[in-house]
Coordinates of C-alpha atoms in Angstrom, one line a residue:
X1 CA -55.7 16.7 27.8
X2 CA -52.7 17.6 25.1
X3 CA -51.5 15.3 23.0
X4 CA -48.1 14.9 20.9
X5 CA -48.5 15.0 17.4
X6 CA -45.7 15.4 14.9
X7 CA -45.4 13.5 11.1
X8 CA -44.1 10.2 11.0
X9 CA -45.7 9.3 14.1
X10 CA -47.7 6.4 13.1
X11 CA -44.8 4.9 12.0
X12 CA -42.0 5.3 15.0
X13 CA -45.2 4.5 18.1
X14 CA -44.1 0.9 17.9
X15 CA -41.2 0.5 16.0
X16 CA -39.3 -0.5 18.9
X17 CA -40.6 -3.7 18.1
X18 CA -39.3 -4.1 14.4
X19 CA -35.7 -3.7 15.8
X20 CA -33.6 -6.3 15.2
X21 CA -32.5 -8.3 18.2
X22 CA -28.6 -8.2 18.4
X23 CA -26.4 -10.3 21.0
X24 CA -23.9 -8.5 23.4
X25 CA -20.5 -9.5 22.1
X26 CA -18.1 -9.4 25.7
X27 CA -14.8 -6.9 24.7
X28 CA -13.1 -7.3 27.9
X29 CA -13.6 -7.0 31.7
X30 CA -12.0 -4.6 34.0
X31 CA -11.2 -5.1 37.5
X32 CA -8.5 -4.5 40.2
X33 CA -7.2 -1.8 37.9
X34 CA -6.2 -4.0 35.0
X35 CA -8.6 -5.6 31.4
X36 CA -9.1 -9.1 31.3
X37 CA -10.7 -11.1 28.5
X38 CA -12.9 -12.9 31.9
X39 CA -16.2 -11.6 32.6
X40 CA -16.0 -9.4 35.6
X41 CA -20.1 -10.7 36.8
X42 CA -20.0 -7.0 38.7
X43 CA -23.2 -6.6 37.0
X44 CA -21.6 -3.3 35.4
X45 CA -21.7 -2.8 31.5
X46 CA -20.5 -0.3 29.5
X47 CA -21.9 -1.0 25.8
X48 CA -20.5 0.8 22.6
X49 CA -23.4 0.8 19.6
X50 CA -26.7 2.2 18.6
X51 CA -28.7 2.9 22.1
X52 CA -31.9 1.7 20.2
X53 CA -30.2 -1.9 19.5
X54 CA -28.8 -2.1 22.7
X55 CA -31.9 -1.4 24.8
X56 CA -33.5 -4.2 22.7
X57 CA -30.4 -6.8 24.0
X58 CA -30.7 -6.1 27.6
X59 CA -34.3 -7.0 28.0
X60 CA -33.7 -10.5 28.1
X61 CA -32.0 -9.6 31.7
X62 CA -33.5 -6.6 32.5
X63 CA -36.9 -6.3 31.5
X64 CA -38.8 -4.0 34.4
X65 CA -35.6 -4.4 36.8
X66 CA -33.9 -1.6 35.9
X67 CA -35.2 1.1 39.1
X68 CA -33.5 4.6 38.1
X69 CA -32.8 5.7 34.3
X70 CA -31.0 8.5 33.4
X71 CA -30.6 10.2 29.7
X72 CA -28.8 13.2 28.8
X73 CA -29.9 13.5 24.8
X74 CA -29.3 15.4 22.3
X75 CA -30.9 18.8 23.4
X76 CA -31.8 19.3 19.3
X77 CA -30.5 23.4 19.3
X78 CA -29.7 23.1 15.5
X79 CA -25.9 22.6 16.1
X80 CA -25.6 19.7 16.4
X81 CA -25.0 16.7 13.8
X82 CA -26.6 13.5 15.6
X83 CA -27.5 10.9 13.8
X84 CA -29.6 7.7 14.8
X85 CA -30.3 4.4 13.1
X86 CA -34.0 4.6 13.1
X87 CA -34.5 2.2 10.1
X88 CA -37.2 3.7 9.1
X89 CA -38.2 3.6 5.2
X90 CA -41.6 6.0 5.2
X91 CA -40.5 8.4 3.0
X92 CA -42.6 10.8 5.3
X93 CA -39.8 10.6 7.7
X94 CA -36.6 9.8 5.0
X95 CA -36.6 13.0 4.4
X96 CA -35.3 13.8 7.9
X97 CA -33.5 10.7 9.0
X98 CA -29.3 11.0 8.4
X99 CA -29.7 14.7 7.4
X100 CA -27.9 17.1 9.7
X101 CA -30.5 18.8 11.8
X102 CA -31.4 22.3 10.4
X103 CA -30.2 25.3 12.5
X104 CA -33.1 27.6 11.3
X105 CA -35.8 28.5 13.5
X106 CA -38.6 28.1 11.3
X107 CA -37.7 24.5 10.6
X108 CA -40.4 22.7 12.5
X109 CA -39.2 19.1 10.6
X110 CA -36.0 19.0 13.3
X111 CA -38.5 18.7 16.0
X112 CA -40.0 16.1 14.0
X113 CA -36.9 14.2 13.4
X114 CA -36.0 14.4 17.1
X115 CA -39.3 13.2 18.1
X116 CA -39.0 10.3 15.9
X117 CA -35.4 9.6 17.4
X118 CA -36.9 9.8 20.9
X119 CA -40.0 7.8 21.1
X120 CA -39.3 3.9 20.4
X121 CA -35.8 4.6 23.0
X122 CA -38.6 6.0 25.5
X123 CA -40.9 3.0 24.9
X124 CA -37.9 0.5 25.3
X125 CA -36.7 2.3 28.6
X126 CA -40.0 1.9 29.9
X127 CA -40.0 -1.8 29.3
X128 CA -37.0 -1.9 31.1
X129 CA -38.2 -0.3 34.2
X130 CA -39.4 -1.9 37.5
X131 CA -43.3 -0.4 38.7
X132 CA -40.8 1.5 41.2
X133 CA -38.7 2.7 39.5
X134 CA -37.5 6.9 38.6
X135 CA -37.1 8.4 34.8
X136 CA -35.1 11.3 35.2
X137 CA -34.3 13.0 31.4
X138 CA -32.1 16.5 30.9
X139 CA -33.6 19.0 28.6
X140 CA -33.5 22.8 27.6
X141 CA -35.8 24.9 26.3
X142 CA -35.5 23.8 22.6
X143 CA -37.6 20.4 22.9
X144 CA -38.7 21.0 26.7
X145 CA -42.4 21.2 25.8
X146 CA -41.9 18.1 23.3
X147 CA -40.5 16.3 25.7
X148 CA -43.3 16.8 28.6
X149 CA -45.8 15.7 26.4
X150 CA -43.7 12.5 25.0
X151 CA -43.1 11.5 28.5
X152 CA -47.1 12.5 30.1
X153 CA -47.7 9.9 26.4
X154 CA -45.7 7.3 27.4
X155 CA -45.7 7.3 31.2
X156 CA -48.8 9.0 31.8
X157 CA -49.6 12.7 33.1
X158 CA -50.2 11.7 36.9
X159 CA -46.6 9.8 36.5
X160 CA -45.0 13.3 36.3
X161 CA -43.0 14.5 39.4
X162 CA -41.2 17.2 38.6
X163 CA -39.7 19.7 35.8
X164 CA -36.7 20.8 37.7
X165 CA -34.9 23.6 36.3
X166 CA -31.1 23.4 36.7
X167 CA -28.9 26.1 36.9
X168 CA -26.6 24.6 34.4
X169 CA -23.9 28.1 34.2
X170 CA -24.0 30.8 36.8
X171 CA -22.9 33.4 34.5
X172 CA -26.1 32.9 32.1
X173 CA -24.7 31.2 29.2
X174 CA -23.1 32.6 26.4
X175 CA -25.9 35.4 25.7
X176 CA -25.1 38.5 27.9
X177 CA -28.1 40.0 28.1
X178 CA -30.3 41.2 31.0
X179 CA -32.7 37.8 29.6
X180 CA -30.0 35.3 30.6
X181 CA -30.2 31.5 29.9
X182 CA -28.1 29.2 31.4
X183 CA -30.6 26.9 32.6
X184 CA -31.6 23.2 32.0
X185 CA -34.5 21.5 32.9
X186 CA -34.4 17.5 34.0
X187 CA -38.1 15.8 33.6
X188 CA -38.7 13.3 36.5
X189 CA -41.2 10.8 36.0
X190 CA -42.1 7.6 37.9
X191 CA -43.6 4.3 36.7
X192 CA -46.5 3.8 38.4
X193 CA -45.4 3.5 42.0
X194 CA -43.6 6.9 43.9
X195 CA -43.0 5.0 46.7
X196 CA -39.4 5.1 45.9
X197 CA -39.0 8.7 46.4
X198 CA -36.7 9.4 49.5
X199 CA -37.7 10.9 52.3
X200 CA -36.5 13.3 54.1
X201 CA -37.5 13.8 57.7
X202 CA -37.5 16.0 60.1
X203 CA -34.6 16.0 62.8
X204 CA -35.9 14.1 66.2
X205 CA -34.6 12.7 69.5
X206 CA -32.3 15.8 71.2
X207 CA -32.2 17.8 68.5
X208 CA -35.4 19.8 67.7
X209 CA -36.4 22.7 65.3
X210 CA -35.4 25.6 67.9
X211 CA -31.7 24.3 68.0
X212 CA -29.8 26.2 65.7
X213 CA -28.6 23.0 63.9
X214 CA -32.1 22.2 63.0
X215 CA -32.4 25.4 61.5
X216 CA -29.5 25.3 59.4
X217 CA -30.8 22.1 58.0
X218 CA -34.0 23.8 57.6
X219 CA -35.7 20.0 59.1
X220 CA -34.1 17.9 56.4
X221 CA -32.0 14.8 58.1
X222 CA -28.5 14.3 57.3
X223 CA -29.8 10.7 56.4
X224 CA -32.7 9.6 53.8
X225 CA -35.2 7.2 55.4
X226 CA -36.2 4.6 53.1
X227 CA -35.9 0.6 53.0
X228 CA -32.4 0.8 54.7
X229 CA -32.2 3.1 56.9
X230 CA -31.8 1.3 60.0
X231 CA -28.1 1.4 61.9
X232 CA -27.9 -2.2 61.2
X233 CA -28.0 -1.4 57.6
X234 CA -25.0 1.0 57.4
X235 CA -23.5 0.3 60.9
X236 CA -20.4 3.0 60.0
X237 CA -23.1 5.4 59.5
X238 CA -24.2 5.5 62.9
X239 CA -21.9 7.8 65.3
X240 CA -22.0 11.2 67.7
X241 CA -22.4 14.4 66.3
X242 CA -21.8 17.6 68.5
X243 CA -24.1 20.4 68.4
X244 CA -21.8 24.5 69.1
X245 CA -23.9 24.4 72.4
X246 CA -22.4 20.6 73.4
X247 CA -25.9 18.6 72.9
X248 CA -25.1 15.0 71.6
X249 CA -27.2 13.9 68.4
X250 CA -27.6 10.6 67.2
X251 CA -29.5 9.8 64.2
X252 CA -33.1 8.4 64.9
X253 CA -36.0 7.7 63.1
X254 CA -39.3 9.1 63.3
X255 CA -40.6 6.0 64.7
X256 CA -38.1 5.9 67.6
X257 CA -36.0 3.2 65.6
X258 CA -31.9 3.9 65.4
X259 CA -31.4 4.9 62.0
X260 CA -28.1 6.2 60.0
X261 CA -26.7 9.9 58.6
X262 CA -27.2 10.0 54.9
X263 CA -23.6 10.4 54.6
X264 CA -20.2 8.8 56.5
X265 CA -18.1 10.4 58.3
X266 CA -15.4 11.1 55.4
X267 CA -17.4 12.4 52.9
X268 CA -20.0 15.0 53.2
X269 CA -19.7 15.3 56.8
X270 CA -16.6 15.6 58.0
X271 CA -16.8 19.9 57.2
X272 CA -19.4 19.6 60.1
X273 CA -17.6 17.1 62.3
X274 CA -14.1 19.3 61.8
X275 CA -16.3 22.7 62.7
X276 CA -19.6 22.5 64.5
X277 CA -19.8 26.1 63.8
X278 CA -20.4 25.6 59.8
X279 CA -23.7 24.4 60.8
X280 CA -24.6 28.0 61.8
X281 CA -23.9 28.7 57.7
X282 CA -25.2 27.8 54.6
X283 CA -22.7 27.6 51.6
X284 CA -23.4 30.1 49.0
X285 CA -23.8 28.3 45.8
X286 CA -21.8 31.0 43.6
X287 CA -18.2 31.0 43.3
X288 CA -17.6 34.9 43.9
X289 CA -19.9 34.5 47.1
X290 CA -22.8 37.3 47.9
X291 CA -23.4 40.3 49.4
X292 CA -24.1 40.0 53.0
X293 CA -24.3 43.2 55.5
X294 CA -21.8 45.2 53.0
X295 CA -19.2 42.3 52.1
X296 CA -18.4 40.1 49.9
X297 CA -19.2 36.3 51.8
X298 CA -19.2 32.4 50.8
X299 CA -20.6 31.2 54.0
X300 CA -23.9 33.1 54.8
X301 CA -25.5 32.9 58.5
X302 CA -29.2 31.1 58.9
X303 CA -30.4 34.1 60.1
X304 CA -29.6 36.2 56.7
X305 CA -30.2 33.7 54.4
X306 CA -34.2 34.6 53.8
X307 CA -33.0 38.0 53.0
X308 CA -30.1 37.1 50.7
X309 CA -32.4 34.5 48.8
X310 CA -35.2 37.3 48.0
X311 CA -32.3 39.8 46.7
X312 CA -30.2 37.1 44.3
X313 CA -33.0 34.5 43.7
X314 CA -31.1 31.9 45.3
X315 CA -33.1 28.7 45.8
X316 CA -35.2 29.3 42.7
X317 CA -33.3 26.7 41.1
X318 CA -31.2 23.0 41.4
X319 CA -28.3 25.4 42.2
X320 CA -26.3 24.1 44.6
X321 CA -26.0 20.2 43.5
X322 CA -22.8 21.3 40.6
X323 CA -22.8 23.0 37.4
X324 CA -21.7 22.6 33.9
X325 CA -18.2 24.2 34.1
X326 CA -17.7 22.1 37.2
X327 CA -18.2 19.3 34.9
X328 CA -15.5 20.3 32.3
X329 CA -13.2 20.6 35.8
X330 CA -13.3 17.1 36.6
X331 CA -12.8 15.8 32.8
X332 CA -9.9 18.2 33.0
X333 CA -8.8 16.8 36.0
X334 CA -8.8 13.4 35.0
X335 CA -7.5 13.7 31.1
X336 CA -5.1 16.6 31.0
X337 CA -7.4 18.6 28.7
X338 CA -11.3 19.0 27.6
X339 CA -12.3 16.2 26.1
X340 CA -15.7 16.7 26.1
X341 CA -18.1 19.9 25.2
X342 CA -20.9 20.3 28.1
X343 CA -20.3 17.5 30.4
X344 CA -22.6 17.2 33.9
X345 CA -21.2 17.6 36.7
X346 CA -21.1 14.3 38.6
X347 CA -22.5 15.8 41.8
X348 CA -25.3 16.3 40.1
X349 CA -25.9 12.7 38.9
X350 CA -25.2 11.8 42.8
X351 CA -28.4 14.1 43.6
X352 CA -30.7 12.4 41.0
X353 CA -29.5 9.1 41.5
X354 CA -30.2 9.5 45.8
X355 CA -33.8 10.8 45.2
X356 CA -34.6 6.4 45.2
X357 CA -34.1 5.2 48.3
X358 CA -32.8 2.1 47.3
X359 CA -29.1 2.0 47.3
X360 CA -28.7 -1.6 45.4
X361 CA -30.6 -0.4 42.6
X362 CA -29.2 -0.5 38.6
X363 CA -28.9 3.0 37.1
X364 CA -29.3 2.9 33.2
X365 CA -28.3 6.0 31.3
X366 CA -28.9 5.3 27.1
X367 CA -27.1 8.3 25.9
X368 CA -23.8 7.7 28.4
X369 CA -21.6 10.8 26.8
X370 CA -18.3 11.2 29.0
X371 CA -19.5 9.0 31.6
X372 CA -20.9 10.8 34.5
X373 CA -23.5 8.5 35.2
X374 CA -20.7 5.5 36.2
X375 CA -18.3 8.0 38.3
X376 CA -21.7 9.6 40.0
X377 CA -22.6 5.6 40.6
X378 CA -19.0 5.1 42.0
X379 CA -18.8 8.7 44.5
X380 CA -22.5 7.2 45.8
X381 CA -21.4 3.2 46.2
X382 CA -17.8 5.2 48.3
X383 CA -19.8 7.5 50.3
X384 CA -22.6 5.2 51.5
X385 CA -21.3 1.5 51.4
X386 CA -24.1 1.1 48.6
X387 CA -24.2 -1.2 46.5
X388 CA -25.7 0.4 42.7
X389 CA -25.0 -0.9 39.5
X390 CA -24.7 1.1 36.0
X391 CA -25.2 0.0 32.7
X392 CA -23.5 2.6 30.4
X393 CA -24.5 2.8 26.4
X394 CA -22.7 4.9 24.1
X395 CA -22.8 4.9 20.1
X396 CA -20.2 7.2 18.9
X397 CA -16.2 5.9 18.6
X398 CA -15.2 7.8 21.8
X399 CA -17.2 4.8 24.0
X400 CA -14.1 2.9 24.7
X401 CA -11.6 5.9 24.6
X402 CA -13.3 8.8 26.8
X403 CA -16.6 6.7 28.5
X404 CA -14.5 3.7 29.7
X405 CA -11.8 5.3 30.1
X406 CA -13.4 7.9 32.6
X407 CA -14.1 4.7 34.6
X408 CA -10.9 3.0 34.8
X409 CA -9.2 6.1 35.8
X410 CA -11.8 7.1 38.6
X411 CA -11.3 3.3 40.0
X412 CA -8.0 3.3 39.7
X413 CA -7.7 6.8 41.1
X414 CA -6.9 10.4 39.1
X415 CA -5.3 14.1 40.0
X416 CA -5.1 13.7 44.0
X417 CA -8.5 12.1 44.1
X418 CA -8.3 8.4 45.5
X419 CA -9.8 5.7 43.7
X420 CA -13.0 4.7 44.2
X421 CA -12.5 0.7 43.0
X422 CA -14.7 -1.4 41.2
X423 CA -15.1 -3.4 37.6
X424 CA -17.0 -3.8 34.9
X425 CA -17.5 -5.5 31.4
X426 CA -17.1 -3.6 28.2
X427 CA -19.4 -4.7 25.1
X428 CA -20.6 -4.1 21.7
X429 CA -23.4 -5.2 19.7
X430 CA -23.0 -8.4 17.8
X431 CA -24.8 -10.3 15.3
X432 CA -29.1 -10.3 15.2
X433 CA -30.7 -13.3 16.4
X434 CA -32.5 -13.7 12.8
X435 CA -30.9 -13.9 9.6
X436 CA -32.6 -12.0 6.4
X437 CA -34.5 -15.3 5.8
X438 CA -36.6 -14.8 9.4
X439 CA -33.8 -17.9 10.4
X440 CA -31.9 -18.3 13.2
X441 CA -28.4 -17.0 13.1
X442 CA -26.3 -20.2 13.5
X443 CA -23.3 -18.2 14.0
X444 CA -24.4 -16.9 17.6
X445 CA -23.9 -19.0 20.8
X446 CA -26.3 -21.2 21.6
X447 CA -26.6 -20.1 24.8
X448 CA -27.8 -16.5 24.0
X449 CA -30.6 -18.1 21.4
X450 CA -31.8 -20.4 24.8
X451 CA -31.6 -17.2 26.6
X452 CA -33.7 -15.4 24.2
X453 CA -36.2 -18.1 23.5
X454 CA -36.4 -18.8 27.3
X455 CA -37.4 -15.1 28.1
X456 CA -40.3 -14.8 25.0
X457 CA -42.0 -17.8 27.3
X458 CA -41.5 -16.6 30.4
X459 CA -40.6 -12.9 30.9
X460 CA -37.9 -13.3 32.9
X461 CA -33.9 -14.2 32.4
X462 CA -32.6 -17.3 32.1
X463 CA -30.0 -18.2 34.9
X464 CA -27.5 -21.0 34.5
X465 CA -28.4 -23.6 37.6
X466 CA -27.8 -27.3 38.0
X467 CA -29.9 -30.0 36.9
X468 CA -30.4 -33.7 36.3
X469 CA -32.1 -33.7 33.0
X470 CA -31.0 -33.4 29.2
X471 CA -28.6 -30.9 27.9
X472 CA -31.9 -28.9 25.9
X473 CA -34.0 -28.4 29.5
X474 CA -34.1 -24.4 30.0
X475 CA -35.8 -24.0 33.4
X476 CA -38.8 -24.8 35.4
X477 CA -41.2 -22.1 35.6
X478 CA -44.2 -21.9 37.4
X479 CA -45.1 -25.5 36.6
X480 CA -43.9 -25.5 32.8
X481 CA -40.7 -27.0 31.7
X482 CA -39.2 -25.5 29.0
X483 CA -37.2 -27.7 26.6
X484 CA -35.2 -26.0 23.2
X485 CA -34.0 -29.2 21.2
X486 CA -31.8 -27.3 18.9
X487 CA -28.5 -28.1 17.0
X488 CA -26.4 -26.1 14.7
X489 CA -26.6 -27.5 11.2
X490 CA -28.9 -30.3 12.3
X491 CA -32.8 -31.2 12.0
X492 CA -34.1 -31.9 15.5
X493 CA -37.4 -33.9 16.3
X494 CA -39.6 -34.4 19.0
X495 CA -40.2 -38.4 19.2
X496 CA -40.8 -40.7 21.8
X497 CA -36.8 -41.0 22.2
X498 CA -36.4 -37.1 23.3
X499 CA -39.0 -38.0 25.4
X500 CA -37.5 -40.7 26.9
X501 CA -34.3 -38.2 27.8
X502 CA -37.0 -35.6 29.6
X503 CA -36.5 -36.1 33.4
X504 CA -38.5 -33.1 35.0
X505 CA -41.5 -33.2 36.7
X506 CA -44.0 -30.7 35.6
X507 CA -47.5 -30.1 34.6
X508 CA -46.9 -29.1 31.5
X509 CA -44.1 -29.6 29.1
X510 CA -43.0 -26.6 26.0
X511 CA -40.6 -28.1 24.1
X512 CA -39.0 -26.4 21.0
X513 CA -37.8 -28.2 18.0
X514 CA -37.8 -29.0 14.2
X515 CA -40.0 -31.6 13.8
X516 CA -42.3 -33.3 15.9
X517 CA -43.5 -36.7 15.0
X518 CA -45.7 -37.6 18.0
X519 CA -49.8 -38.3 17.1
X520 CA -51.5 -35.1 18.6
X521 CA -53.6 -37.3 21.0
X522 CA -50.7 -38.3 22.8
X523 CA -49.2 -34.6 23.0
X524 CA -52.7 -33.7 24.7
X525 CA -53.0 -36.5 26.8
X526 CA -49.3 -35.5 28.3
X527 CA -49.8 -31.8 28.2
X528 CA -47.1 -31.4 25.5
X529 CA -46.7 -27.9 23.7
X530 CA -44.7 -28.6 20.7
X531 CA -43.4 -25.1 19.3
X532 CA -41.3 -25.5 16.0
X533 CA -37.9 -23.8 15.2
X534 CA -38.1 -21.2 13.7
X535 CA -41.4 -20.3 13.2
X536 CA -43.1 -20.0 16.4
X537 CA -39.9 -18.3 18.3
X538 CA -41.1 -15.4 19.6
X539 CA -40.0 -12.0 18.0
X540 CA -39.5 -8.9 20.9

């Protein structure tokens, strides 16, 4: 099988786990169309600083939770100027690190460099994935082939799903010749379980292949079936459709149960519901429309639409799920002007996002841009009654004034296009746990050091819950209690009066602290685990 090998890459395969670990300093919250300096809890983040740093802060929360992840990164075509804290000192790789990336061809040390940028944010995303979850990554032909074989490295070869190429621009991109471009590709990996792929199945109770509505839908439902897709689930999702010849179709399952149309009745149905008769059409995915029996048409009839796919290669690519250009629309729509070079088209973040089937899922996208990912995430949560969660991260300046401001305007409502609601927290990266002197930073919260020290032991987050014991108890897990006796500026020790504080049950007690006087009999006899501060916290 191929494998991935560029210079430098000893040195970046587990660097992910020489980055510092930074807190997440809370900017502000947004919610019923105004900032607060309150949490919002929505669950929605929006973080502003170096997406290697950043990934590293929400594993304390998120480790494997996180069930679809989308990046957009930089697609490395030798005009751009991108440039990444790797903290990296080989001098194998200095050479390339904070250089602008060299526009020539024959430059094979760009590839390098982007590599080296792309492989410890890879390894951290998959940390942060569940088992189920999707990896979905946008690509064009400059680093397609690097990044196949990155991804096949990382998540494994028989975790691939697709390479989907995208028909990013119609026209063909800026080259006009006969060999056009104009095309993306978006790598789609899972994690180790594809269960989570939607389904979609094929039209059953009245309405059946022969009816000209099942044709037009080629036997793909108007719903997805997957973990909640019954009519009790999305309850305004269940209502009469009308067939041209008067048949009455309701949507069922496969297995006889009631289920729900993908969509609700004022979104991406209601063209059907207003004129049975579109369903005799499909919509021609190019603006100036196609040539069908002599004239010029945007709707073309079931019955033509073999033909007209063999003569314009329609249906060779993702053509019909938004473009590029229609992108730049929408920005324009909601700022006034272009703001951004290149920006997807949030249609097609809906697409990617709807292939789970899980519609209370957390959608993480590393390298956030103009925000796409959040007003894709909002259009889905209007359309379906779902309830998804993003978490944005952006490094460059424009994080607060273009990312989150995309999302207050699409809650609030922008151009003649009603407000979707919503809130969510803005951050940036604060100070690292650990000092220069491998000591921990007194100047952070104590309650993010018991977060961190809590999820080393166990894995998981730390929630805040009631309790009856002392003020240093974390949480009871799986029979352990977890105690961290620590004090800003003081020496802690664990002595037979902590003890005496300790009013947990368990079967084993971990207890964190400076000092610990007790005779190591009596630790053993007790099934005490003294751990002390700093030394034997854990470093992720």
């Amino acid at each position: 099988m191929p494998t991935l090998h560029w210079i430098g890459k000893d040195k970046v395969v587990n660097h992910h786990q020489d980055v510092p670990f930074r807190i997440l300093e809370h900017k502000y919250g947004f919610a019923d169309g105004r900032e607060s300096k309150k949490e919002t809890g929505s669950g929605n983040k929006i973080i502003h600083g170096d997406n290697l740093e950043a990934l590293k802060t929400l594993l304390p929360e998120y480790e494997g939770r996180i069930k679809c992840i989308y990046i957009d990164p930089p697609y490395n075509t030798g005009n751009e100027s991108w440039v990444y804290n790797d903290n990296v000192n080989d001098p194998r790789i200095k050479k390339w690190l904070g250089e602008v990336v060299g526009k020539e061809g024959e430059d094979l040390s760009r590839h390098d460099k982007w590599l080296c940028m792309m492989y410890p944010r890879v390894k951290l995303l998959q940390k942060l994935m569940a088992k189920d979850g999707l990896f979905m990554m946008s690509l064009d032909d400059n680093e397609v082939a690097n990044g196949l074989l990155l991804l096949n490295e990382i998540f494994g070869a028989s975790s691939k799903l697709a390479c989907a190429p995208w028909l990013s621009e119609p026209s063909g991109g800026k080259e006009k010749t006969r060999l056009r471009g104009g095309h993306e590709y978006i790598l789609i990996y899972h994690n180790g379980d594809s269960s989570c792929i939607t389904r979609e199945e094929r039209s059953t109770g009245e309405l059946n292949q022969k009816d000209k509505w099942g044709v037009y839908r080629k036997g793909r439902e108007l719903r997805k079936w997957g973990g909640t897709s019954l009519r009790n689930d999305r309850e305004n999702q269940w209502f009469e459709l009308k067939t041209p010849n008067g048949v009455s179709v309701f949507p069922y399952r496969n297995d006889g149960k009631e289920g729900h149309w993908r969509w609700g009745k004022e979104q991406k149905m209601k063209p059907i519901l207003q004129d049975p008769d579109v369903a005799h059409w499909e919509m021609c995915p190019y603006d100036e429309g196609v040539e069908v029996d002599g004239k010029k048409e945007r709707w073309v009839p079931f019955e033509k639409i073999r033909d007209v796919k063999k003569t314009v290669g329609w249906g060779t690519w993702l053509d019909k799920v938004g473009y590029n250009s229609d992108g730049t629309k929408v920005l324009k729509e909601i700022f006034g002007e272009k703001t951004f070079d290149t920006p997807k088209p949030p249609s097609l973040l809906e697409w990617l996002i709807s292939l789970h089937q899980d519609d209370d899922l957390i959608i993480l996208d590393s390298f956030a841009g103009s925000g796409t990912t959040a007003h894709a995430v909002l259009n889905l949560n209007k359309e379906d009654g779902g309830n998804r969660k993003y978490i944005l991260i952006e490094m460059e300046d424009y994080a607060e004034t273009i990312t989150a401001e995309r999302v207050k305007r699409v809650m609030k409502g922008y151009s003649d296009v009603t407000g979707t609601g919503g809130s969510f927290d803005y951050y940036t990266l604060g100070e690292p746990l650990f000092d220069e002197d491998k000591n921990i930073n007194e100047n952070l919260p104590v309650e993010k050091i018991r977060q961190y020290v809590y999820y080393t032991e166990t894995g998981f987050p730390l929630h805040k819950t009631k309790h009856d014991d002392n003020e240093f108890f974390l949480s009871l897990y799986e029979g352990a209690a977890y105690y961290f006796y620590y004090k800003k500026g003081e020496t802690t020790a664990l002595d037979y009066e902590f003890l005496a504080t300790i009013k947990t049950q368990a079967e084993l007690y971990v207890i964190y602290a400076d000092n610990c006087l007790l005779p190591d009999s009596f630790m053993k006899e007790k099934n005490i685990i003294f751990k002390k501060i700093p030394r034997d916290v854990a470093r992720v």
